[in-house]
Tab-separated table of C-alpha atoms in Angstrom:
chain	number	residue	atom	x	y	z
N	1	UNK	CA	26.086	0.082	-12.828
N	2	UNK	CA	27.263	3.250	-14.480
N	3	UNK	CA	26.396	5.824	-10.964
N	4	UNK	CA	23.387	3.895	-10.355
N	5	UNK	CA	23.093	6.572	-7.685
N	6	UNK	CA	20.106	7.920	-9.312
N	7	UNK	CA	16.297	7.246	-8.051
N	8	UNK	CA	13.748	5.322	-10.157
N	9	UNK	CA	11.504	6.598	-12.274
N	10	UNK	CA	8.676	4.936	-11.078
N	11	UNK	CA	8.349	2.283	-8.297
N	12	UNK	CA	8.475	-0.435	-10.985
N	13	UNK	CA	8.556	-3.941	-9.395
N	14	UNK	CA	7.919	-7.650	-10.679
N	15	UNK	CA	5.992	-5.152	-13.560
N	16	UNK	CA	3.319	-7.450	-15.336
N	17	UNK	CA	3.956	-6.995	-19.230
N	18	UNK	CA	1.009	-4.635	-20.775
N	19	UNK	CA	1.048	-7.193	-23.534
N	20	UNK	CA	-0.423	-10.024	-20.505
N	21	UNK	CA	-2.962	-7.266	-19.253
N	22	UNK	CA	-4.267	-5.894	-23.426
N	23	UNK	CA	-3.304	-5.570	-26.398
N	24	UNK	CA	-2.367	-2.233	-25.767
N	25	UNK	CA	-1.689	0.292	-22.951
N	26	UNK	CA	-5.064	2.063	-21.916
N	27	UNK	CA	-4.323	5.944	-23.246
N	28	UNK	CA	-6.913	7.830	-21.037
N	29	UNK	CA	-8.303	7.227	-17.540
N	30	UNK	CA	-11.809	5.877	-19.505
N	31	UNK	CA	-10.075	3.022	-21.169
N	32	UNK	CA	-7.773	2.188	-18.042
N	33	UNK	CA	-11.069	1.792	-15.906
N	34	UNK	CA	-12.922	0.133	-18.453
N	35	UNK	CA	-9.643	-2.801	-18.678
N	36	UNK	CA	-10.052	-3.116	-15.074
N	37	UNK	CA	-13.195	-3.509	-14.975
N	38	UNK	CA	-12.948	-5.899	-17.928
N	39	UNK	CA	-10.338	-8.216	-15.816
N	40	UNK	CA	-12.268	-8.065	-12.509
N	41	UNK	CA	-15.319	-9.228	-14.486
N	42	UNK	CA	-13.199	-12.508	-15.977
N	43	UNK	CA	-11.690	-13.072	-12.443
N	44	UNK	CA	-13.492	-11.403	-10.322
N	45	UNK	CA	-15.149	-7.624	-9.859
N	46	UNK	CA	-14.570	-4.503	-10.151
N	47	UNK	CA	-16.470	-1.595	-8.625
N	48	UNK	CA	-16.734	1.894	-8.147
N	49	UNK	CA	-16.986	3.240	-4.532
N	50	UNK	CA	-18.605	6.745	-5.330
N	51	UNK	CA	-16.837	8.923	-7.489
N	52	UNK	CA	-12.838	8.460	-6.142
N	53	UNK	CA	-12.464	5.498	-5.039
N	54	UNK	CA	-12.524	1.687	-6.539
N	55	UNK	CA	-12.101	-1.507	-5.436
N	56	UNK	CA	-10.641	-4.326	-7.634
N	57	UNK	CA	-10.690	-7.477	-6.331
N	58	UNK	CA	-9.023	-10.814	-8.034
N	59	UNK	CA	-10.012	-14.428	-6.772
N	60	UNK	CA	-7.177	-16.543	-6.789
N	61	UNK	CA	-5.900	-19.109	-3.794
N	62	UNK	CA	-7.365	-18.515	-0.058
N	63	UNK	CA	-4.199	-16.240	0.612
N	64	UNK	CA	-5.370	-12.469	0.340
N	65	UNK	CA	-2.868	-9.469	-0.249
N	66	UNK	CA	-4.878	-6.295	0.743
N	67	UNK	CA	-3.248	-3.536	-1.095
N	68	UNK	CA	-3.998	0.340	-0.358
N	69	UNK	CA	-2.926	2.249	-4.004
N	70	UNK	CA	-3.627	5.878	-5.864
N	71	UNK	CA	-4.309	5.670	-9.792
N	72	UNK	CA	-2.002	7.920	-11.167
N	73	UNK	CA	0.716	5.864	-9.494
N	74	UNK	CA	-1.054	2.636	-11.137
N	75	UNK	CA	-1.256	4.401	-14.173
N	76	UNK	CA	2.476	5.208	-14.298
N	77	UNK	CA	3.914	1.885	-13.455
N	78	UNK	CA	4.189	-0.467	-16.922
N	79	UNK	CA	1.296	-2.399	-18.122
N	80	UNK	CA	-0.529	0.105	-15.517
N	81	UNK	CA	-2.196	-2.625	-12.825
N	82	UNK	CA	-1.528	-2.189	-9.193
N	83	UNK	CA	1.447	-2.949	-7.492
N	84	UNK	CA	-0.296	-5.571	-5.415
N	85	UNK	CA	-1.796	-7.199	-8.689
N	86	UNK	CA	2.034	-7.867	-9.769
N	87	UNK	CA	2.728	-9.207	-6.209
N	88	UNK	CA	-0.034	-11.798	-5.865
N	89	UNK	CA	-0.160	-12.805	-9.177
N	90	UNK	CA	3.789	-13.671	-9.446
N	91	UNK	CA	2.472	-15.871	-5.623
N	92	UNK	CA	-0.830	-17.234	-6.962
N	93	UNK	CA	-2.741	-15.048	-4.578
N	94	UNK	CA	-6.283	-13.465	-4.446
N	95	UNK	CA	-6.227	-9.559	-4.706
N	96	UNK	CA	-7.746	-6.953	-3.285
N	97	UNK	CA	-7.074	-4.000	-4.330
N	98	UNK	CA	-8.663	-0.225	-2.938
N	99	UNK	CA	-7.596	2.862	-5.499
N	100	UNK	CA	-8.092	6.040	-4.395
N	101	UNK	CA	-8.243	9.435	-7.125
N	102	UNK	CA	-5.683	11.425	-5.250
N	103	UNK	CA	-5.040	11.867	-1.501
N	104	UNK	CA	-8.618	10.954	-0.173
N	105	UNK	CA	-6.621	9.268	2.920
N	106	UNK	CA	-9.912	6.893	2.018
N	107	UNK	CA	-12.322	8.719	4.524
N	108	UNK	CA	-15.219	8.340	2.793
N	109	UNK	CA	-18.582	6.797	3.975
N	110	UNK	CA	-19.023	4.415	0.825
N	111	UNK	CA	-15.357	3.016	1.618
N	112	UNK	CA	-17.157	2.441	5.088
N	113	UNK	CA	-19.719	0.943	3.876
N	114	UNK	CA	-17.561	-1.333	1.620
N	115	UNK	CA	-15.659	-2.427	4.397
N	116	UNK	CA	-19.113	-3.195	6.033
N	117	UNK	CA	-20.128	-5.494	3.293
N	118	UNK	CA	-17.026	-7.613	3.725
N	119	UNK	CA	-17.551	-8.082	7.335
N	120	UNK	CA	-20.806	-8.931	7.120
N	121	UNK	CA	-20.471	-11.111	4.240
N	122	UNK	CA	-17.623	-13.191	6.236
N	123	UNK	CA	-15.282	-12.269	3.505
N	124	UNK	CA	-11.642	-12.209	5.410
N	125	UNK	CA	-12.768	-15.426	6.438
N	126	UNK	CA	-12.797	-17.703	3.741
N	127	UNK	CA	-8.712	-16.480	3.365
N	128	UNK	CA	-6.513	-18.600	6.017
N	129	UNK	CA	-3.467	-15.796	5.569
N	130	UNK	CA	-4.467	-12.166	5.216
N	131	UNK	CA	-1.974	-9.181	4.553
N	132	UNK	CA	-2.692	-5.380	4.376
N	133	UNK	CA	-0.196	-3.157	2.605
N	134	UNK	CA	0.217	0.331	2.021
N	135	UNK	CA	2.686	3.106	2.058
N	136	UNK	CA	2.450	6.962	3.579
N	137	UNK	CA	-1.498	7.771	3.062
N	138	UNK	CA	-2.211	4.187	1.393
N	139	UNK	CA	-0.267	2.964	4.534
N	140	UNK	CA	-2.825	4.992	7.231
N	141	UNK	CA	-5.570	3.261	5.282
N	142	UNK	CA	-3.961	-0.096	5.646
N	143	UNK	CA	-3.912	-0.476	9.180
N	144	UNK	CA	-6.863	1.396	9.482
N	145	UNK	CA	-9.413	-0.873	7.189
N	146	UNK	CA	-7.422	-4.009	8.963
N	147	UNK	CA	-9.928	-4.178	11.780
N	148	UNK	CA	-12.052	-5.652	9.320
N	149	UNK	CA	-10.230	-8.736	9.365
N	150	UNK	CA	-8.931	-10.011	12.925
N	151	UNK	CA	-5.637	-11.135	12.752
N	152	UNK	CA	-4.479	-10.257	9.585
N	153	UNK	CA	-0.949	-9.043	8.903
N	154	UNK	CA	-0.145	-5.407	8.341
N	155	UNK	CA	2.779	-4.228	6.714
N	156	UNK	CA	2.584	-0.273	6.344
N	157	UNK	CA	5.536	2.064	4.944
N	158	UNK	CA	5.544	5.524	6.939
N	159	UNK	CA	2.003	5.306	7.610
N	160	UNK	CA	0.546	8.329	9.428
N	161	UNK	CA	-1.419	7.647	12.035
N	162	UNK	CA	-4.323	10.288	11.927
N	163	UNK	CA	-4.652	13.782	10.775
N	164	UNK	CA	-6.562	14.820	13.507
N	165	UNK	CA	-5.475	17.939	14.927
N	166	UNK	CA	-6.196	17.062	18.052
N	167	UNK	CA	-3.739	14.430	17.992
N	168	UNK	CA	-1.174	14.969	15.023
N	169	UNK	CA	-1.287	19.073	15.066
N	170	UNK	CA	2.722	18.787	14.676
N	171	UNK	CA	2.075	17.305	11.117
N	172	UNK	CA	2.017	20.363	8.644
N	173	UNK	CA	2.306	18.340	5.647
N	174	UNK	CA	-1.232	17.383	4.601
N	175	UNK	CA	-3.351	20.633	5.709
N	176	UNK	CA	-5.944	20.512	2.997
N	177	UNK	CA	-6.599	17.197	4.166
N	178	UNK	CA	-7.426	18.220	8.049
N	179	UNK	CA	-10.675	18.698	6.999
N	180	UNK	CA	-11.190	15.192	6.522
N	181	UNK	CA	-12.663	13.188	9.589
N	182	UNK	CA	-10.556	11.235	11.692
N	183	UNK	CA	-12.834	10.734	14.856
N	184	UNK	CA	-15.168	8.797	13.003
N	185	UNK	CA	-15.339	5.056	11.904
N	186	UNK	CA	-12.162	3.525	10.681
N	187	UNK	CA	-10.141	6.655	11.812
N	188	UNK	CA	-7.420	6.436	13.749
N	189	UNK	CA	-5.262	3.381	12.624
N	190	UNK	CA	-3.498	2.484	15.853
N	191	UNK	CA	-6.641	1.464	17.704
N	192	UNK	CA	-8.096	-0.071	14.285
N	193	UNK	CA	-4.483	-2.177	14.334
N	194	UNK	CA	-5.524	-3.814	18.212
N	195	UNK	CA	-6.885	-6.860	16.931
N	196	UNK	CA	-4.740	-7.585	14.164
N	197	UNK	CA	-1.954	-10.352	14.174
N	198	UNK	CA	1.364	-8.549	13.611
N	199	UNK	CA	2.040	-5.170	12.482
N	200	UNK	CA	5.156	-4.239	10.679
N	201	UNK	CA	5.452	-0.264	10.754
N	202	UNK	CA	8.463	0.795	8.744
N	203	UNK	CA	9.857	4.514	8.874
N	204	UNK	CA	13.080	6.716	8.825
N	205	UNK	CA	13.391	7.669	12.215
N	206	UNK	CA	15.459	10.864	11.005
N	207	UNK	CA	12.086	12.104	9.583
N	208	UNK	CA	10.252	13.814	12.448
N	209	UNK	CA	6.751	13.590	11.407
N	210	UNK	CA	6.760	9.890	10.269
N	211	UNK	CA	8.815	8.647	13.439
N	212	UNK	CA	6.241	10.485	15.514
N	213	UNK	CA	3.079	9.193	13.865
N	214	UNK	CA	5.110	5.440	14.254
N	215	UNK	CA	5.715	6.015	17.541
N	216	UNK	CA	1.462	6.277	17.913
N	217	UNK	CA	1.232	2.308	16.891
N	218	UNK	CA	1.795	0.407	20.264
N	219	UNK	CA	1.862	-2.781	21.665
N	220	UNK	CA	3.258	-6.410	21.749
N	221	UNK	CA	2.133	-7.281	18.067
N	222	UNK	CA	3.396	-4.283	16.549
N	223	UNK	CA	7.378	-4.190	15.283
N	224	UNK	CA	8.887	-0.941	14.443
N	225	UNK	CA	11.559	-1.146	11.901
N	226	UNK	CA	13.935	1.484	11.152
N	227	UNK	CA	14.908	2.425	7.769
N	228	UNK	CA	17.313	5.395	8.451
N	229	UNK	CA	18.264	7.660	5.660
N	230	UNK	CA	15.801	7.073	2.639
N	231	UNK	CA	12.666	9.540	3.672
N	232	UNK	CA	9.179	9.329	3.621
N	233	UNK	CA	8.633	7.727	0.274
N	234	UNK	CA	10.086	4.238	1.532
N	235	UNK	CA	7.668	2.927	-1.068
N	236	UNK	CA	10.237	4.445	-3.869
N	237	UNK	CA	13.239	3.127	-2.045
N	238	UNK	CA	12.245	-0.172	-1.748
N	239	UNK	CA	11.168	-0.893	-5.283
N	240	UNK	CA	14.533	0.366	-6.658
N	241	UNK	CA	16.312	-1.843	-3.944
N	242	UNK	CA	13.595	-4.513	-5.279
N	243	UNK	CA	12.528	-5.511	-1.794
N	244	UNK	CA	8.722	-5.171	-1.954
N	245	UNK	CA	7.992	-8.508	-3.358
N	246	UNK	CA	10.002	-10.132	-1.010
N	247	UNK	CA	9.023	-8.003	1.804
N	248	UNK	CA	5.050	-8.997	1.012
N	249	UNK	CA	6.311	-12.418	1.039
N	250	UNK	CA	7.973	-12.867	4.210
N	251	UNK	CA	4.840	-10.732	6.060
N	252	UNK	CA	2.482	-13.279	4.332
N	253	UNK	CA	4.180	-16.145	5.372
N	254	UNK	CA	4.791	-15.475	9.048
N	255	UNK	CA	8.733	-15.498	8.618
N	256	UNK	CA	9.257	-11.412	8.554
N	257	UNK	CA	11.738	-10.811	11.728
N	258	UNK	CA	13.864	-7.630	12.401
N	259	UNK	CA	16.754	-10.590	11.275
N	260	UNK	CA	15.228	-11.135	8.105
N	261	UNK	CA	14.455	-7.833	7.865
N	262	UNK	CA	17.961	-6.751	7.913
N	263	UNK	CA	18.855	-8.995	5.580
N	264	UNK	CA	16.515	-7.340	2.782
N	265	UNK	CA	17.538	-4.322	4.233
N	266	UNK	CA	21.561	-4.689	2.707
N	267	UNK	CA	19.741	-3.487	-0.334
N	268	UNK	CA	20.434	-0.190	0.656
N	269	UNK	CA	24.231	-0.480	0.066
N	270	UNK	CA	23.892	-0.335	-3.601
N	271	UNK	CA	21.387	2.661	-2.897
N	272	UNK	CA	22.371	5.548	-4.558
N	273	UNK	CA	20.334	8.406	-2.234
N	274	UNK	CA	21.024	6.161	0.195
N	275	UNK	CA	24.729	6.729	-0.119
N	276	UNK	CA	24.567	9.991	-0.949
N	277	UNK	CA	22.735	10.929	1.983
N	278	UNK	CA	25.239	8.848	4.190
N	279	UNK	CA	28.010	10.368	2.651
N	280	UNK	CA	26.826	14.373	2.929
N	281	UNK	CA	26.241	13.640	6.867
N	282	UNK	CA	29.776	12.168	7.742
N	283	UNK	CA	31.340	15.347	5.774
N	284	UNK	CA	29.045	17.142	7.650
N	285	UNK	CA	30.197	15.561	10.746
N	286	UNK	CA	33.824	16.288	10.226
N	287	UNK	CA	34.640	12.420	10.244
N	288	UNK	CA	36.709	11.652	7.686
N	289	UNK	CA	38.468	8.347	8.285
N	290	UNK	CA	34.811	7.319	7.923
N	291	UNK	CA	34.192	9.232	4.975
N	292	UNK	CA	37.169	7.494	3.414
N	293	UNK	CA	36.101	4.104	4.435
N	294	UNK	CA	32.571	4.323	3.208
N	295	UNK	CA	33.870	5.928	-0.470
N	296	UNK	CA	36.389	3.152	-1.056
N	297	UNK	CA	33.874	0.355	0.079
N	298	UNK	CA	31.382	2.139	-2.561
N	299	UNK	CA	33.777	2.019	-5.572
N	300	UNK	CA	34.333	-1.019	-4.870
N	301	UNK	CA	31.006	-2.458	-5.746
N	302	UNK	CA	29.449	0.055	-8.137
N	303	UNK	CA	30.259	2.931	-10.665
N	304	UNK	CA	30.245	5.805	-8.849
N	305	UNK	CA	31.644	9.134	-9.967
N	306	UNK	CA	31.301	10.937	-7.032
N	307	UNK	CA	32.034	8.744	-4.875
N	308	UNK	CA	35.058	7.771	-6.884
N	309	UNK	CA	36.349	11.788	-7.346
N	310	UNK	CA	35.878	12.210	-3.510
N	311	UNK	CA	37.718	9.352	-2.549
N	312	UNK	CA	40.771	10.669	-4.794
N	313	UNK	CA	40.504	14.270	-3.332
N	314	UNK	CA	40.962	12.516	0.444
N	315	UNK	CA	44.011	10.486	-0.805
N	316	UNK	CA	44.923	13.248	-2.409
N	317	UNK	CA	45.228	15.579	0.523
N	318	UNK	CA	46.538	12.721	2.458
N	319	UNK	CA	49.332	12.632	0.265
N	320	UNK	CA	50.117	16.312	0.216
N	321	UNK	CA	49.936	16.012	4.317
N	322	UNK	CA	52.387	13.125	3.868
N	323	UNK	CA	55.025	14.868	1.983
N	324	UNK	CA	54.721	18.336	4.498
N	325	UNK	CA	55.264	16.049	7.345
């Protein structure tokens, strides 16, 4: 990997070829809703939920991924169809998917009323596994919409909690969005988590706001895991490190542990911000056996300039020391 220390362009995982979706790549926003709504008419519906939000839903086997995703990230990934559409289609699964236009945080009364419609239709039941999925805002809606179907799985990515001020007044990142009711239905996503089977909440603990929104999801069913080091868009890190399929997997199937976990979670050694990140705070903590250690275990599995030039400089200066002494 020539300094594959560099983040992806776009979360691209498991992509499904444009050529398998059309002919060509939809060019404007009209034409990508009109192929989706063109595929969930073959296989299943699409429909519009007022003016920014959608829901596409694919009928496949009676295992349903629930994913939470924003268009413009759709619309970026190759053969633009939702990340969840690539999951459960490489797994033979039925689809749901909810797109949002932007950062609605999905507070909107016709998503409500959606979410109605499935409950009182018996929907989640005719599905013996059930998984919701979502990451940062998608990941708030994720375990938020989950009470609609009792013990479903819910694997969210930094999800925030609420962005009540009453409750999350420490979180300064979304203020335009504190507008937005959280008191009403479906609004804070702990409680709306209580009856769900387990809940995988994934964060970096060294970023304040998203350890402190985790740290609002409680009880027996829920498992924190800690992802130290890669931020708040764990959704990025993951698809580089190509863990989200096998992540969705594992949560589907009842076999995601904090031991399995950790074994998806190696990816992160071939990481570049990862590394980079590692490698700026033990310089910055003075520790430079460490530093050495970590730079000549790096070069020894991947290209890495940096890495490479560092470790030189600290052999280097070793050297020179030698020779004094």
């Amino acid at each position: 990997m020539s300094d594959t220390l560099s983040p992806p362009r776009t979360a691209d995982v498991a992509a499904t070829p444009a050529s398998e979706v059309s002919a060509t790549a939809p060019d404007s926003r009209e034409s990508w809703l009109a192929l989706l709504d063109q595929i969930g008419e073959d296989a299943g519906y699409f429909e519009p939920l007022g003016s920014r939000h959608w829901a596409f839903f694919i009928d496949e086997k009676p295992t349903l991924l629930v994913s939470f995703e924003q268009a413009d990230d759709i619309r970026a990934r190759p053969g633009q169809m939702p990340l969840g559409h690539d999951i459960a289609k490489d797994n033979g699964w039925s689809h749901l998917c909810l797109i949002a236009d932007g950062d609605t945080w999905y507070r909107d009364p016709r998503v409500y009323g959606y979410f109605d419609r499935l409950v009182d239709d018996a929907f989640f039941e005719d599905f013996d596994s059930v998984l919701f999925m979502g990451a940062g805002v998608q990941g708030y809606a994720a375990a938020a919409y989950s009470v609609a179907a009792p013990g479903a799985t819910v694997l969210a990515l930094s999800p925030r909690a609420t962005l009540s001020p009453d409750t999350a007044g420490w979180d300064k990142r979304a203020m335009k969005s504190r507008k937005l009711d959280f008191t009403s239905r479906y609004g804070y996503a702990p409680d709306m988590v209580d009856g769900a089977g387990r809940v995988f909440i994934l964060h970096d603990p060294d970023v304040p706001e998203d350890a402190m929104h985790a740290a609002l999801f409680r009880g027996e069913h829920v498992i924190h895991l800690r992802c130290p080091r890669l931020g708040s868009r764990l959704d990025v890190a993951f698809a580089h490190m190509q863990i989200v399929p096998r992540l969705a997997q594992a949560a589907m199937a009842g076999t995601l542990t904090r031991h399995s976990f950790a074994q998806l979670w190696r990816g992160r050694r071939n990481f570049g911000p990862y590394l980079r990140v590692l490698l700026t705070q033990t310089q910055a903590g003075g520790r430079l056996k460490l530093e050495k250690m970590i730079c000549q275990n790096v070069t020894s599995r991947v290209n890495a300039p940096r890495f490479r030039k560092r470790l030189a400089d600290i052999l280097a200066a070793e050297a020179e020391q030698s020779l004094k002494e």
